[in-house]
Amino acid sequence: QRQLVESGGGLAQPGGSLSLSCAGSGVDLDIEAIGWFRQAPGQERQLISCISSTDGSTWLTDSVRGRFTISRDKAKHTVTLQMNSLKPEDTAIYYCVTVNGKGGLCPYPGETRWYDYWGQGTQVTVSS
């Protein structure tokens, strides 16, 4: 059974850091494009980052660019979202998701229909 598992969430102070990991069961993440979404209370889920499996290209949305970094560890078969300079508005549940039908490439940011398998999410809370 294909499953994704997020880990690494928790409580951080503004300006602090957290590292989120995405691992797979029944799927090799090394050959999958992986996106990160987040959902804040009362808000819709928002795509914030993606990493391709073909050429390693990455994308981050404007609100996190310069603070977050997405990377892949092929030896561990995981994808990491390193979050630095955290702000209270980063508080949300974070999900990793596989991309289907794009040959290992990330879709254009607005085309979220390509994302198929979701994890259960990990809670990130940024508060003083």
PDB file of C-alpha atoms in Angstrom:
ATOM      1  CA  GLN A   1       0.000   0.000   0.000  1.00  0.00           C
ATOM      2  CA  ARG A   2       1.358   3.385  -0.967  1.00  0.00           C
ATOM      3  CA  GLN A   3       1.671   5.717   2.020  1.00  0.00           C
ATOM      4  CA  LEU A   4       3.460   8.962   2.823  1.00  0.00           C
ATOM      5  CA  VAL A   5       4.498   9.923   6.338  1.00  0.00           C
ATOM      6  CA  GLU A   6       5.466  13.413   7.493  1.00  0.00           C
ATOM      7  CA  SER A   7       7.528  14.014  10.607  1.00  0.00           C
ATOM      8  CA  GLY A   8       9.440  16.786  12.352  1.00  0.00           C
ATOM      9  CA  GLY A   9       6.659  19.175  13.264  1.00  0.00           C
ATOM     10  CA  GLY A  10       6.378  20.838  16.632  1.00  0.00           C
ATOM     11  CA  LEU A  11       6.523  24.148  18.446  1.00  0.00           C
ATOM     12  CA  ALA A  12       9.022  26.848  17.505  1.00  0.00           C
ATOM     13  CA  GLN A  13       9.513  30.467  18.459  1.00  0.00           C
ATOM     14  CA  PRO A  14       9.436  33.211  15.828  1.00  0.00           C
ATOM     15  CA  GLY A  15      12.812  33.234  14.122  1.00  0.00           C
ATOM     16  CA  GLY A  16      13.418  29.600  14.968  1.00  0.00           C
ATOM     17  CA  SER A  17      13.816  26.565  12.739  1.00  0.00           C
ATOM     18  CA  LEU A  18      12.205  23.206  12.105  1.00  0.00           C
ATOM     19  CA  SER A  19      13.021  20.424   9.662  1.00  0.00           C
ATOM     20  CA  LEU A  20      10.199  18.366   8.168  1.00  0.00           C
ATOM     21  CA  SER A  21      10.774  14.991   6.533  1.00  0.00           C
ATOM     22  CA  CYS A  22       8.678  13.005   4.086  1.00  0.00           C
ATOM     23  CA  ALA A  23       9.115   9.241   3.851  1.00  0.00           C
ATOM     24  CA  GLY A  24       7.267   6.704   1.752  1.00  0.00           C
ATOM     25  CA  SER A  25       6.008   3.167   2.151  1.00  0.00           C
ATOM     26  CA  GLY A  26       5.202   1.177  -0.970  1.00  0.00           C
ATOM     27  CA  VAL A  27       6.609   3.957  -3.145  1.00  0.00           C
ATOM     28  CA  ASP A  28      10.144   5.035  -4.002  1.00  0.00           C
ATOM     29  CA  LEU A  29      10.309   8.774  -3.418  1.00  0.00           C
ATOM     30  CA  ASP A  30      13.552   8.960  -5.401  1.00  0.00           C
ATOM     31  CA  ILE A  31      11.567   8.689  -8.646  1.00  0.00           C
ATOM     32  CA  GLU A  32       8.645  10.882  -7.568  1.00  0.00           C
ATOM     33  CA  ALA A  33       8.208  14.610  -7.712  1.00  0.00           C
ATOM     34  CA  ILE A  34       7.191  15.687  -4.205  1.00  0.00           C
ATOM     35  CA  GLY A  35       5.251  18.746  -3.150  1.00  0.00           C
ATOM     36  CA  TRP A  36       4.666  20.308   0.237  1.00  0.00           C
ATOM     37  CA  PHE A  37       1.295  21.834   1.111  1.00  0.00           C
ATOM     38  CA  ARG A  38       0.171  23.553   4.274  1.00  0.00           C
ATOM     39  CA  GLN A  39      -3.225  24.373   5.728  1.00  0.00           C
ATOM     40  CA  ALA A  40      -3.658  27.077   8.328  1.00  0.00           C
ATOM     41  CA  PRO A  41      -6.753  27.201  10.571  1.00  0.00           C
ATOM     42  CA  GLY A  42      -9.772  28.308   8.578  1.00  0.00           C
ATOM     43  CA  GLN A  43      -7.805  28.385   5.326  1.00  0.00           C
ATOM     44  CA  GLU A  44      -7.578  26.208   2.238  1.00  0.00           C
ATOM     45  CA  ARG A  45      -4.543  24.067   1.584  1.00  0.00           C
ATOM     46  CA  GLN A  46      -1.765  25.963  -0.166  1.00  0.00           C
ATOM     47  CA  LEU A  47       1.089  24.583  -2.241  1.00  0.00           C
ATOM     48  CA  ILE A  48       4.340  26.005  -0.893  1.00  0.00           C
ATOM     49  CA  SER A  49       7.110  23.914  -2.485  1.00  0.00           C
ATOM     50  CA  CYS A  50       7.950  21.143  -4.942  1.00  0.00           C
ATOM     51  CA  ILE A  51      11.028  19.181  -5.963  1.00  0.00           C
ATOM     52  CA  SER A  52      11.380  17.233  -9.214  1.00  0.00           C
ATOM     53  CA  SER A  53      12.902  13.762  -9.437  1.00  0.00           C
ATOM     54  CA  THR A  54      14.249  14.122 -12.988  1.00  0.00           C
ATOM     55  CA  ASP A  55      16.631  17.066 -12.687  1.00  0.00           C
ATOM     56  CA  GLY A  56      16.297  18.068  -9.034  1.00  0.00           C
ATOM     57  CA  SER A  57      14.749  21.425  -9.818  1.00  0.00           C
ATOM     58  CA  THR A  58      12.841  23.094  -6.992  1.00  0.00           C
ATOM     59  CA  TRP A  59      10.141  25.684  -6.504  1.00  0.00           C
ATOM     60  CA  LEU A  60       8.988  27.667  -3.468  1.00  0.00           C
ATOM     61  CA  THR A  61       6.124  30.086  -3.123  1.00  0.00           C
ATOM     62  CA  ASP A  62       6.862  33.750  -2.490  1.00  0.00           C
ATOM     63  CA  SER A  63       5.909  33.723   1.188  1.00  0.00           C
ATOM     64  CA  VAL A  64       8.571  31.138   2.094  1.00  0.00           C
ATOM     65  CA  ARG A  65      11.245  31.739  -0.535  1.00  0.00           C
ATOM     66  CA  GLY A  66      14.535  32.676   1.121  1.00  0.00           C
ATOM     67  CA  ARG A  67      13.500  31.077   4.414  1.00  0.00           C
ATOM     68  CA  PHE A  68      12.604  27.487   3.452  1.00  0.00           C
ATOM     69  CA  THR A  69      14.622  24.947   1.478  1.00  0.00           C
ATOM     70  CA  ILE A  70      13.411  21.710  -0.100  1.00  0.00           C
ATOM     71  CA  SER A  71      15.893  18.899  -0.714  1.00  0.00           C
ATOM     72  CA  ARG A  72      16.113  15.190  -1.445  1.00  0.00           C
ATOM     73  CA  ASP A  73      18.250  12.470   0.159  1.00  0.00           C
ATOM     74  CA  LYS A  74      18.340   9.562  -2.277  1.00  0.00           C
ATOM     75  CA  ALA A  75      20.243   7.313   0.132  1.00  0.00           C
ATOM     76  CA  LYS A  76      17.478   7.657   2.727  1.00  0.00           C
ATOM     77  CA  HIS A  77      14.658   7.918   0.164  1.00  0.00           C
ATOM     78  CA  THR A  78      13.308  11.029   1.842  1.00  0.00           C
ATOM     79  CA  VAL A  79      12.446  14.630   1.031  1.00  0.00           C
ATOM     80  CA  THR A  80      13.127  17.372   3.559  1.00  0.00           C
ATOM     81  CA  LEU A  81      11.636  20.819   4.038  1.00  0.00           C
ATOM     82  CA  GLN A  82      14.050  22.901   6.088  1.00  0.00           C
ATOM     83  CA  MET A  83      12.222  25.866   7.615  1.00  0.00           C
ATOM     84  CA  ASN A  84      14.247  28.780   8.962  1.00  0.00           C
ATOM     85  CA  SER A  85      13.281  32.243  10.208  1.00  0.00           C
ATOM     86  CA  LEU A  86       9.848  30.968  11.140  1.00  0.00           C
ATOM     87  CA  LYS A  87       6.946  33.393  11.497  1.00  0.00           C
ATOM     88  CA  PRO A  88       3.619  32.995  13.313  1.00  0.00           C
ATOM     89  CA  GLU A  89       1.862  32.918   9.941  1.00  0.00           C
ATOM     90  CA  ASP A  90       3.751  29.696   9.150  1.00  0.00           C
ATOM     91  CA  THR A  91       1.560  27.927  11.705  1.00  0.00           C
ATOM     92  CA  ALA A  92      -0.291  25.171   9.850  1.00  0.00           C
ATOM     93  CA  ILE A  93      -0.533  21.468   9.216  1.00  0.00           C
ATOM     94  CA  TYR A  94       2.093  20.512   6.647  1.00  0.00           C
ATOM     95  CA  TYR A  95       1.571  17.711   4.115  1.00  0.00           C
ATOM     96  CA  CYS A  96       3.848  16.043   1.584  1.00  0.00           C
ATOM     97  CA  VAL A  97       2.261  14.832  -1.650  1.00  0.00           C
ATOM     98  CA  THR A  98       3.383  12.885  -4.711  1.00  0.00           C
ATOM     99  CA  VAL A  99       2.889  14.211  -8.245  1.00  0.00           C
ATOM    100  CA  ASN A 100       1.105  11.962 -10.728  1.00  0.00           C
ATOM    101  CA  GLY A 101       1.265  12.166 -14.506  1.00  0.00           C
ATOM    102  CA  LYS A 102       4.142  14.618 -14.984  1.00  0.00           C
ATOM    103  CA  GLY A 103       7.038  12.197 -15.495  1.00  0.00           C
ATOM    104  CA  GLY A 104       8.810  13.221 -12.306  1.00  0.00           C
ATOM    105  CA  LEU A 105       8.472  16.948 -12.960  1.00  0.00           C
ATOM    106  CA  CYS A 106       6.751  19.504 -10.782  1.00  0.00           C
ATOM    107  CA  PRO A 107       3.578  20.985 -12.273  1.00  0.00           C
ATOM    108  CA  TYR A 108       3.134  24.685 -12.768  1.00  0.00           C
ATOM    109  CA  PRO A 109       2.349  26.080  -9.301  1.00  0.00           C
ATOM    110  CA  GLY A 110      -1.315  26.774 -10.005  1.00  0.00           C
ATOM    111  CA  GLU A 111      -2.038  23.287 -11.341  1.00  0.00           C
ATOM    112  CA  THR A 112      -2.564  21.456  -8.063  1.00  0.00           C
ATOM    113  CA  ARG A 113      -4.737  18.779  -9.710  1.00  0.00           C
ATOM    114  CA  TRP A 114      -1.582  16.768 -10.436  1.00  0.00           C
ATOM    115  CA  TYR A 115      -0.970  15.948  -6.757  1.00  0.00           C
ATOM    116  CA  ASP A 116      -2.431  12.597  -5.729  1.00  0.00           C
ATOM    117  CA  TYR A 117      -1.069  10.701  -2.688  1.00  0.00           C
ATOM    118  CA  TRP A 118      -1.164  12.690   0.556  1.00  0.00           C
ATOM    119  CA  GLY A 119       0.349  12.022   3.957  1.00  0.00           C
ATOM    120  CA  GLN A 120      -1.460  12.551   7.251  1.00  0.00           C
ATOM    121  CA  GLY A 121       0.295  15.837   7.971  1.00  0.00           C
ATOM    122  CA  THR A 122       2.455  17.184  10.758  1.00  0.00           C
ATOM    123  CA  GLN A 123       1.539  20.182  12.912  1.00  0.00           C
ATOM    124  CA  VAL A 124       3.826  23.212  12.940  1.00  0.00           C
ATOM    125  CA  THR A 125       3.134  25.912  15.522  1.00  0.00           C
ATOM    126  CA  VAL A 126       5.122  29.149  15.648  1.00  0.00           C
ATOM    127  CA  SER A 127       4.400  31.207  18.742  1.00  0.00           C
ATOM    128  CA  SER A 128       6.170  33.262  21.369  1.00  0.00           C
TER     129      SER A 128
END
